[in-house]
PDB file of C-alpha atoms in Angstrom:
ATOM      1  CA  UNK A   1     -10.492  -9.123  10.177  1.00 41.00           C
ATOM      2  CA  UNK A   2     -10.647 -12.220   8.006  1.00 43.00           C
ATOM      3  CA  UNK A   3      -8.657 -14.860   6.202  1.00 42.00           C
ATOM      4  CA  UNK A   4      -9.424 -17.451   3.589  1.00 36.00           C
ATOM      5  CA  UNK A   5      -9.829 -21.043   4.708  1.00 31.00           C
ATOM      6  CA  UNK A   6     -10.772 -23.857   2.323  1.00 31.00           C
ATOM      7  CA  UNK A   7     -13.542 -22.816  -0.057  1.00 28.00           C
ATOM      8  CA  UNK A   8     -14.987 -19.838   1.788  1.00 31.00           C
ATOM      9  CA  UNK A   9     -14.272 -16.605   3.533  1.00 36.00           C
ATOM     10  CA  UNK A  10     -13.818 -17.176   7.242  1.00 32.00           C
ATOM     11  CA  UNK A  11     -14.987 -14.284   9.351  1.00 35.00           C
ATOM     12  CA  UNK A  12     -12.922 -14.330  12.538  1.00 35.00           C
ATOM     13  CA  UNK A  13     -15.333 -11.997  14.313  1.00 34.00           C
ATOM     14  CA  UNK A  14     -18.306 -14.370  14.360  1.00 34.00           C
ATOM     15  CA  UNK A  15     -16.886 -17.670  13.121  1.00 33.00           C
ATOM     16  CA  UNK A  16     -19.075 -17.915  10.033  1.00 29.00           C
ATOM     17  CA  UNK A  17     -17.844 -18.817   6.581  1.00 28.00           C
ATOM     18  CA  UNK A  18     -19.495 -17.058   3.641  1.00 28.00           C
ATOM     19  CA  UNK A  19     -20.585 -19.380   0.876  1.00 26.00           C
ATOM     20  CA  UNK A  20     -20.105 -18.956  -2.848  1.00 30.00           C
ATOM     21  CA  UNK A  21     -16.453 -17.820  -2.720  1.00 40.00           C
ATOM     22  CA  UNK A  22     -13.684 -20.115  -3.909  1.00 43.00           C
ATOM     23  CA  UNK A  23     -10.032 -20.003  -2.958  1.00 52.00           C
ATOM     24  CA  UNK A  24      -8.018 -19.476  -6.150  1.00 56.00           C
ATOM     25  CA  UNK A  25      -4.734 -18.549  -4.508  1.00 62.00           C
ATOM     26  CA  UNK A  26      -2.887 -18.777  -1.245  1.00 81.00           C
ATOM     27  CA  UNK A  27      -2.849 -15.163   0.035  1.00 81.00           C
ATOM     28  CA  UNK A  28      -6.172 -13.531   0.936  1.00 89.00           C
ATOM     29  CA  UNK A  29      -6.522 -10.998   3.706  1.00 93.00           C
ATOM     30  CA  UNK A  30      -8.468  -7.873   4.624  1.00 96.00           C
ATOM     31  CA  UNK A  31      -7.280  -5.048   6.855  1.00 97.00           C
ATOM     32  CA  UNK A  32      -9.669  -2.552   8.406  1.00 97.00           C
ATOM     33  CA  UNK A  33      -8.756   0.937   9.616  1.00 97.00           C
ATOM     34  CA  UNK A  34      -8.588   3.083  11.718  1.00 97.00           C
ATOM     35  CA  UNK A  35      -6.017   1.660  14.118  1.00 96.00           C
ATOM     36  CA  UNK A  36      -5.998   2.708  17.785  1.00 93.00           C
ATOM     37  CA  UNK A  37      -2.453   4.068  17.451  1.00 93.00           C
ATOM     38  CA  UNK A  38       0.673   3.911  15.337  1.00 93.00           C
ATOM     39  CA  UNK A  39       2.857   0.858  16.067  1.00 90.00           C
ATOM     40  CA  UNK A  40       5.581   1.147  18.685  1.00 87.00           C
ATOM     41  CA  UNK A  41       8.989   0.634  17.080  1.00 82.00           C
ATOM     42  CA  UNK A  42      10.063  -1.397  20.117  1.00 69.00           C
ATOM     43  CA  UNK A  43       7.083  -3.734  19.911  1.00 71.00           C
ATOM     44  CA  UNK A  44       6.472  -5.956  22.908  1.00 74.00           C
ATOM     45  CA  UNK A  45       9.967  -5.225  24.222  1.00 77.00           C
ATOM     46  CA  UNK A  46       8.949  -1.611  24.947  1.00 77.00           C
ATOM     47  CA  UNK A  47       9.769  -0.670  28.530  1.00 74.00           C
ATOM     48  CA  UNK A  48       7.355   2.236  28.787  1.00 75.00           C
ATOM     49  CA  UNK A  49       4.379  -0.034  29.423  1.00 73.00           C
ATOM     50  CA  UNK A  50       1.014   1.689  29.743  1.00 74.00           C
ATOM     51  CA  UNK A  51       2.667   5.105  29.446  1.00 74.00           C
ATOM     52  CA  UNK A  52       3.604   4.382  25.812  1.00 83.00           C
ATOM     53  CA  UNK A  53       1.296   6.169  23.374  1.00 84.00           C
ATOM     54  CA  UNK A  54       1.972   3.663  20.585  1.00 80.00           C
ATOM     55  CA  UNK A  55       0.405   0.280  19.937  1.00 86.00           C
ATOM     56  CA  UNK A  56       2.108  -2.995  20.835  1.00 83.00           C
ATOM     57  CA  UNK A  57      -0.538  -5.157  19.151  1.00 85.00           C
ATOM     58  CA  UNK A  58      -0.775  -6.552  15.618  1.00 90.00           C
ATOM     59  CA  UNK A  59      -2.529  -3.545  14.115  1.00 94.00           C
ATOM     60  CA  UNK A  60      -3.684  -3.268  10.532  1.00 96.00           C
ATOM     61  CA  UNK A  61      -0.805  -0.921   9.730  1.00 97.00           C
ATOM     62  CA  UNK A  62       1.723  -3.344  11.188  1.00 94.00           C
ATOM     63  CA  UNK A  63       0.341  -6.115   8.986  1.00 96.00           C
ATOM     64  CA  UNK A  64       0.308  -3.762   5.989  1.00 97.00           C
ATOM     65  CA  UNK A  65       3.962  -2.839   6.537  1.00 97.00           C
ATOM     66  CA  UNK A  66       4.909  -6.486   6.971  1.00 96.00           C
ATOM     67  CA  UNK A  67       3.253  -7.365   3.674  1.00 97.00           C
ATOM     68  CA  UNK A  68       5.111  -4.621   1.789  1.00 98.00           C
ATOM     69  CA  UNK A  69       8.352  -5.667   3.501  1.00 98.00           C
ATOM     70  CA  UNK A  70       7.906  -9.222   2.231  1.00 97.00           C
ATOM     71  CA  UNK A  71       8.909  -8.140  -1.298  1.00 98.00           C
ATOM     72  CA  UNK A  72      12.024  -9.992  -2.440  1.00 98.00           C
ATOM     73  CA  UNK A  73      12.414  -8.878  -6.061  1.00 98.00           C
ATOM     74  CA  UNK A  74      10.057  -6.021  -6.894  1.00 98.00           C
ATOM     75  CA  UNK A  75       7.462  -3.651  -5.486  1.00 98.00           C
ATOM     76  CA  UNK A  76       5.407  -1.521  -7.858  1.00 98.00           C
ATOM     77  CA  UNK A  77       3.426   1.185  -6.072  1.00 98.00           C
ATOM     78  CA  UNK A  78       0.600   3.214  -7.594  1.00 98.00           C
ATOM     79  CA  UNK A  79      -0.757   5.524  -4.917  1.00 98.00           C
ATOM     80  CA  UNK A  80      -2.550   8.876  -4.814  1.00 97.00           C
ATOM     81  CA  UNK A  81      -0.656  10.233  -1.814  1.00 97.00           C
ATOM     82  CA  UNK A  82       2.182   9.038   0.414  1.00 98.00           C
ATOM     83  CA  UNK A  83       2.812  11.017   3.583  1.00 98.00           C
ATOM     84  CA  UNK A  84       3.164   8.287   6.216  1.00 97.00           C
ATOM     85  CA  UNK A  85       6.838   8.030   7.182  1.00 96.00           C
ATOM     86  CA  UNK A  86       6.508   4.420   8.311  1.00 96.00           C
ATOM     87  CA  UNK A  87       5.517   3.344   4.792  1.00 98.00           C
ATOM     88  CA  UNK A  88       8.181   5.496   3.152  1.00 98.00           C
ATOM     89  CA  UNK A  89      10.803   3.876   5.383  1.00 97.00           C
ATOM     90  CA  UNK A  90       9.755   0.416   4.195  1.00 98.00           C
ATOM     91  CA  UNK A  91      10.058   1.464   0.538  1.00 98.00           C
ATOM     92  CA  UNK A  92      13.451   3.016   1.141  1.00 98.00           C
ATOM     93  CA  UNK A  93      14.683  -0.047   3.025  1.00 98.00           C
ATOM     94  CA  UNK A  94      13.590  -2.354   0.204  1.00 98.00           C
ATOM     95  CA  UNK A  95      15.351  -0.139  -2.342  1.00 98.00           C
ATOM     96  CA  UNK A  96      18.529  -0.191  -0.271  1.00 98.00           C
ATOM     97  CA  UNK A  97      18.373  -4.004  -0.198  1.00 98.00           C
ATOM     98  CA  UNK A  98      18.227  -4.258  -3.995  1.00 98.00           C
ATOM     99  CA  UNK A  99      14.486  -4.777  -4.367  1.00 98.00           C
ATOM    100  CA  UNK A 100      13.286  -2.936  -7.470  1.00 98.00           C
ATOM    101  CA  UNK A 101      10.827  -0.308  -6.233  1.00 98.00           C
ATOM    102  CA  UNK A 102       8.882   1.896  -8.641  1.00 98.00           C
ATOM    103  CA  UNK A 103       6.304   4.520  -7.710  1.00 98.00           C
ATOM    104  CA  UNK A 104       3.485   6.172  -9.641  1.00 98.00           C
ATOM    105  CA  UNK A 105       1.778   9.026  -7.822  1.00 97.00           C
ATOM    106  CA  UNK A 106      -0.415  12.061  -8.334  1.00 95.00           C
ATOM    107  CA  UNK A 107       1.577  15.113  -9.409  1.00 92.00           C
ATOM    108  CA  UNK A 108      -0.277  17.547  -7.179  1.00 91.00           C
ATOM    109  CA  UNK A 109      -0.064  15.327  -4.115  1.00 94.00           C
ATOM    110  CA  UNK A 110       3.622  14.555  -4.695  1.00 93.00           C
ATOM    111  CA  UNK A 111       4.391  18.232  -4.167  1.00 90.00           C
ATOM    112  CA  UNK A 112       2.065  18.706  -1.214  1.00 91.00           C
ATOM    113  CA  UNK A 113       3.353  19.414   2.283  1.00 92.00           C
ATOM    114  CA  UNK A 114       4.414  16.235   4.061  1.00 95.00           C
ATOM    115  CA  UNK A 115       4.706  14.104   0.931  1.00 97.00           C
ATOM    116  CA  UNK A 116       7.498  11.527   0.923  1.00 98.00           C
ATOM    117  CA  UNK A 117       7.486  11.097  -2.856  1.00 97.00           C
ATOM    118  CA  UNK A 118      10.214  13.634  -3.647  1.00 95.00           C
ATOM    119  CA  UNK A 119      12.430  12.248  -0.882  1.00 96.00           C
ATOM    120  CA  UNK A 120      12.079   8.706  -2.217  1.00 98.00           C
ATOM    121  CA  UNK A 121      12.903   9.911  -5.740  1.00 97.00           C
ATOM    122  CA  UNK A 122      16.006  11.668  -4.422  1.00 97.00           C
ATOM    123  CA  UNK A 123      17.048   8.375  -2.824  1.00 98.00           C
ATOM    124  CA  UNK A 124      17.115   6.788  -6.270  1.00 98.00           C
ATOM    125  CA  UNK A 125      13.679   5.170  -6.491  1.00 98.00           C
ATOM    126  CA  UNK A 126      12.126   5.700  -9.957  1.00 98.00           C
ATOM    127  CA  UNK A 127       9.031   7.880  -9.618  1.00 98.00           C
ATOM    128  CA  UNK A 128       6.615   8.963 -12.331  1.00 97.00           C
ATOM    129  CA  UNK A 129       3.833  11.471 -11.791  1.00 95.00           C
ATOM    130  CA  UNK A 130       0.412  12.074 -13.215  1.00 91.00           C
ATOM    131  CA  UNK A 131      -0.213  15.628 -14.402  1.00 78.00           C
ATOM    132  CA  UNK A 132      -3.840  16.655 -14.870  1.00 57.00           C
ATOM    133  CA  UNK A 133      -3.305  18.835 -17.977  1.00 51.00           C
ATOM    134  CA  UNK A 134      -2.866  15.592 -19.917  1.00 49.00           C
ATOM    135  CA  UNK A 135      -6.426  14.626 -19.063  1.00 51.00           C
ATOM    136  CA  UNK A 136      -9.787  16.029 -20.078  1.00 52.00           C
ATOM    137  CA  UNK A 137     -10.155  17.965 -16.818  1.00 53.00           C
ATOM    138  CA  UNK A 138      -7.699  20.007 -14.812  1.00 59.00           C
ATOM    139  CA  UNK A 139      -9.317  18.442 -11.753  1.00 68.00           C
ATOM    140  CA  UNK A 140      -8.393  14.876 -12.709  1.00 85.00           C
ATOM    141  CA  UNK A 141      -6.130  12.899 -10.368  1.00 91.00           C
ATOM    142  CA  UNK A 142      -4.224   9.639 -10.329  1.00 95.00           C
ATOM    143  CA  UNK A 143      -6.388   8.254  -7.530  1.00 95.00           C
ATOM    144  CA  UNK A 144      -5.303   4.604  -7.390  1.00 97.00           C
ATOM    145  CA  UNK A 145      -4.079   3.007  -4.165  1.00 98.00           C
ATOM    146  CA  UNK A 146      -2.445  -0.308  -4.969  1.00 98.00           C
ATOM    147  CA  UNK A 147       0.867  -2.120  -4.893  1.00 98.00           C
ATOM    148  CA  UNK A 148       2.125  -5.254  -6.649  1.00 98.00           C
ATOM    149  CA  UNK A 149       4.560  -7.406  -4.693  1.00 98.00           C
ATOM    150  CA  UNK A 150       6.960  -9.626  -6.674  1.00 97.00           C
ATOM    151  CA  UNK A 151       4.359  -9.842  -9.464  1.00 96.00           C
ATOM    152  CA  UNK A 152       2.521 -12.300  -7.230  1.00 94.00           C
ATOM    153  CA  UNK A 153       0.442 -10.354  -4.731  1.00 96.00           C
ATOM    154  CA  UNK A 154      -1.775  -7.248  -4.967  1.00 97.00           C
ATOM    155  CA  UNK A 155      -2.443  -4.860  -2.082  1.00 97.00           C
ATOM    156  CA  UNK A 156      -5.350  -2.493  -2.770  1.00 97.00           C
ATOM    157  CA  UNK A 157      -8.332  -0.734  -1.233  1.00 97.00           C
ATOM    158  CA  UNK A 158      -9.620   2.653  -0.124  1.00 98.00           C
ATOM    159  CA  UNK A 159      -6.617   3.182   2.161  1.00 98.00           C
ATOM    160  CA  UNK A 160      -4.547   6.305   1.464  1.00 95.00           C
ATOM    161  CA  UNK A 161      -0.949   5.969   2.640  1.00 98.00           C
ATOM    162  CA  UNK A 162      -1.332   8.711   5.250  1.00 97.00           C
ATOM    163  CA  UNK A 163      -1.462   9.142   9.026  1.00 96.00           C
ATOM    164  CA  UNK A 164      -5.042  10.370   8.717  1.00 97.00           C
ATOM    165  CA  UNK A 165      -6.066   7.123   7.029  1.00 97.00           C
ATOM    166  CA  UNK A 166      -4.367   5.002   9.693  1.00 97.00           C
ATOM    167  CA  UNK A 167      -5.702   6.773  12.761  1.00 97.00           C
ATOM    168  CA  UNK A 168      -8.985   8.423  11.776  1.00 97.00           C
ATOM    169  CA  UNK A 169     -10.555   7.345   8.500  1.00 97.00           C
ATOM    170  CA  UNK A 170     -12.726   4.305   7.886  1.00 98.00           C
ATOM    171  CA  UNK A 171     -10.571   2.468   5.352  1.00 97.00           C
ATOM    172  CA  UNK A 172      -9.977  -0.996   3.968  1.00 97.00           C
ATOM    173  CA  UNK A 173      -7.162  -2.954   2.347  1.00 97.00           C
ATOM    174  CA  UNK A 174      -7.536  -6.201   0.425  1.00 96.00           C
ATOM    175  CA  UNK A 175      -4.484  -8.407  -0.109  1.00 96.00           C
ATOM    176  CA  UNK A 176      -4.726 -11.206  -2.656  1.00 94.00           C
ATOM    177  CA  UNK A 177      -2.731 -13.279  -5.105  1.00 92.00           C
ATOM    178  CA  UNK A 178      -5.729 -14.321  -7.215  1.00 90.00           C
ATOM    179  CA  UNK A 179      -4.501 -14.462 -10.847  1.00 86.00           C
ATOM    180  CA  UNK A 180      -7.313 -12.324 -12.271  1.00 82.00           C
ATOM    181  CA  UNK A 181      -6.622  -9.507  -9.839  1.00 84.00           C
ATOM    182  CA  UNK A 182      -2.889  -9.633 -10.468  1.00 90.00           C
ATOM    183  CA  UNK A 183      -3.259  -9.408 -14.217  1.00 92.00           C
ATOM    184  CA  UNK A 184      -5.610  -6.416 -14.208  1.00 94.00           C
ATOM    185  CA  UNK A 185      -3.484  -4.418 -11.785  1.00 96.00           C
ATOM    186  CA  UNK A 186      -0.268  -5.337 -13.611  1.00 97.00           C
ATOM    187  CA  UNK A 187      -1.752  -4.114 -16.892  1.00 96.00           C
ATOM    188  CA  UNK A 188      -2.865  -0.833 -15.295  1.00 97.00           C
ATOM    189  CA  UNK A 189       0.513  -0.185 -13.688  1.00 98.00           C
ATOM    190  CA  UNK A 190       2.345  -0.891 -16.945  1.00 98.00           C
ATOM    191  CA  UNK A 191      -0.030   1.360 -18.889  1.00 97.00           C
ATOM    192  CA  UNK A 192       0.424   4.293 -16.511  1.00 97.00           C
ATOM    193  CA  UNK A 193       4.194   3.763 -16.216  1.00 97.00           C
ATOM    194  CA  UNK A 194       4.437   4.136 -19.985  1.00 96.00           C
ATOM    195  CA  UNK A 195       1.933   7.024 -20.136  1.00 94.00           C
ATOM    196  CA  UNK A 196       3.805   9.043 -17.497  1.00 94.00           C
ATOM    197  CA  UNK A 197       7.284   8.374 -18.869  1.00 94.00           C
ATOM    198  CA  UNK A 198       7.786  12.071 -19.607  1.00 91.00           C
ATOM    199  CA  UNK A 199       7.112  12.960 -15.963  1.00 92.00           C
ATOM    200  CA  UNK A 200       9.766  10.946 -14.167  1.00 94.00           C
ATOM    201  CA  UNK A 201      11.462  12.829 -11.347  1.00 92.00           C
TER     202      UNK A 201
END
């Protein structure tokens, strides 16, 4: 786990700062998966103690959820698959509190068993889907995994928004507000949102 301090990347595991990297923003963080367990909804107030099968620590997922929950005005999500209920609940809660949430997802995955995409669309969140026949190959997918928070912060990485990714896979998430990153991801989201306009559900 690491955070930016001053002009370098500070590695909290061994205390060394990597040279040659400059801080161009105020939010820089990495999250590494898998987690030991899903977070306990009761946190440190849980009364089950050691018999609780959930985590009471600051896991990567808990930090990920907190970052998404920090959205005040908008959250644009572009993600291959979304089956983790904890993430879906955050998106729904933001929508219910008048944060503009928009989702782009893969058409095949959106209809897969366990997907939360249809449920979020039914709740009133605008959702647009990629459909492979529009591409050169029927095997093509919308494989991005990123979110843009308040047009200020980008959350991206290998991490699929699934239970498997949280508890089993080796995954990473990078969170940054560096201007260059924001601009590229904003342009890509806008391009796909326009391209998939005919496939809103």
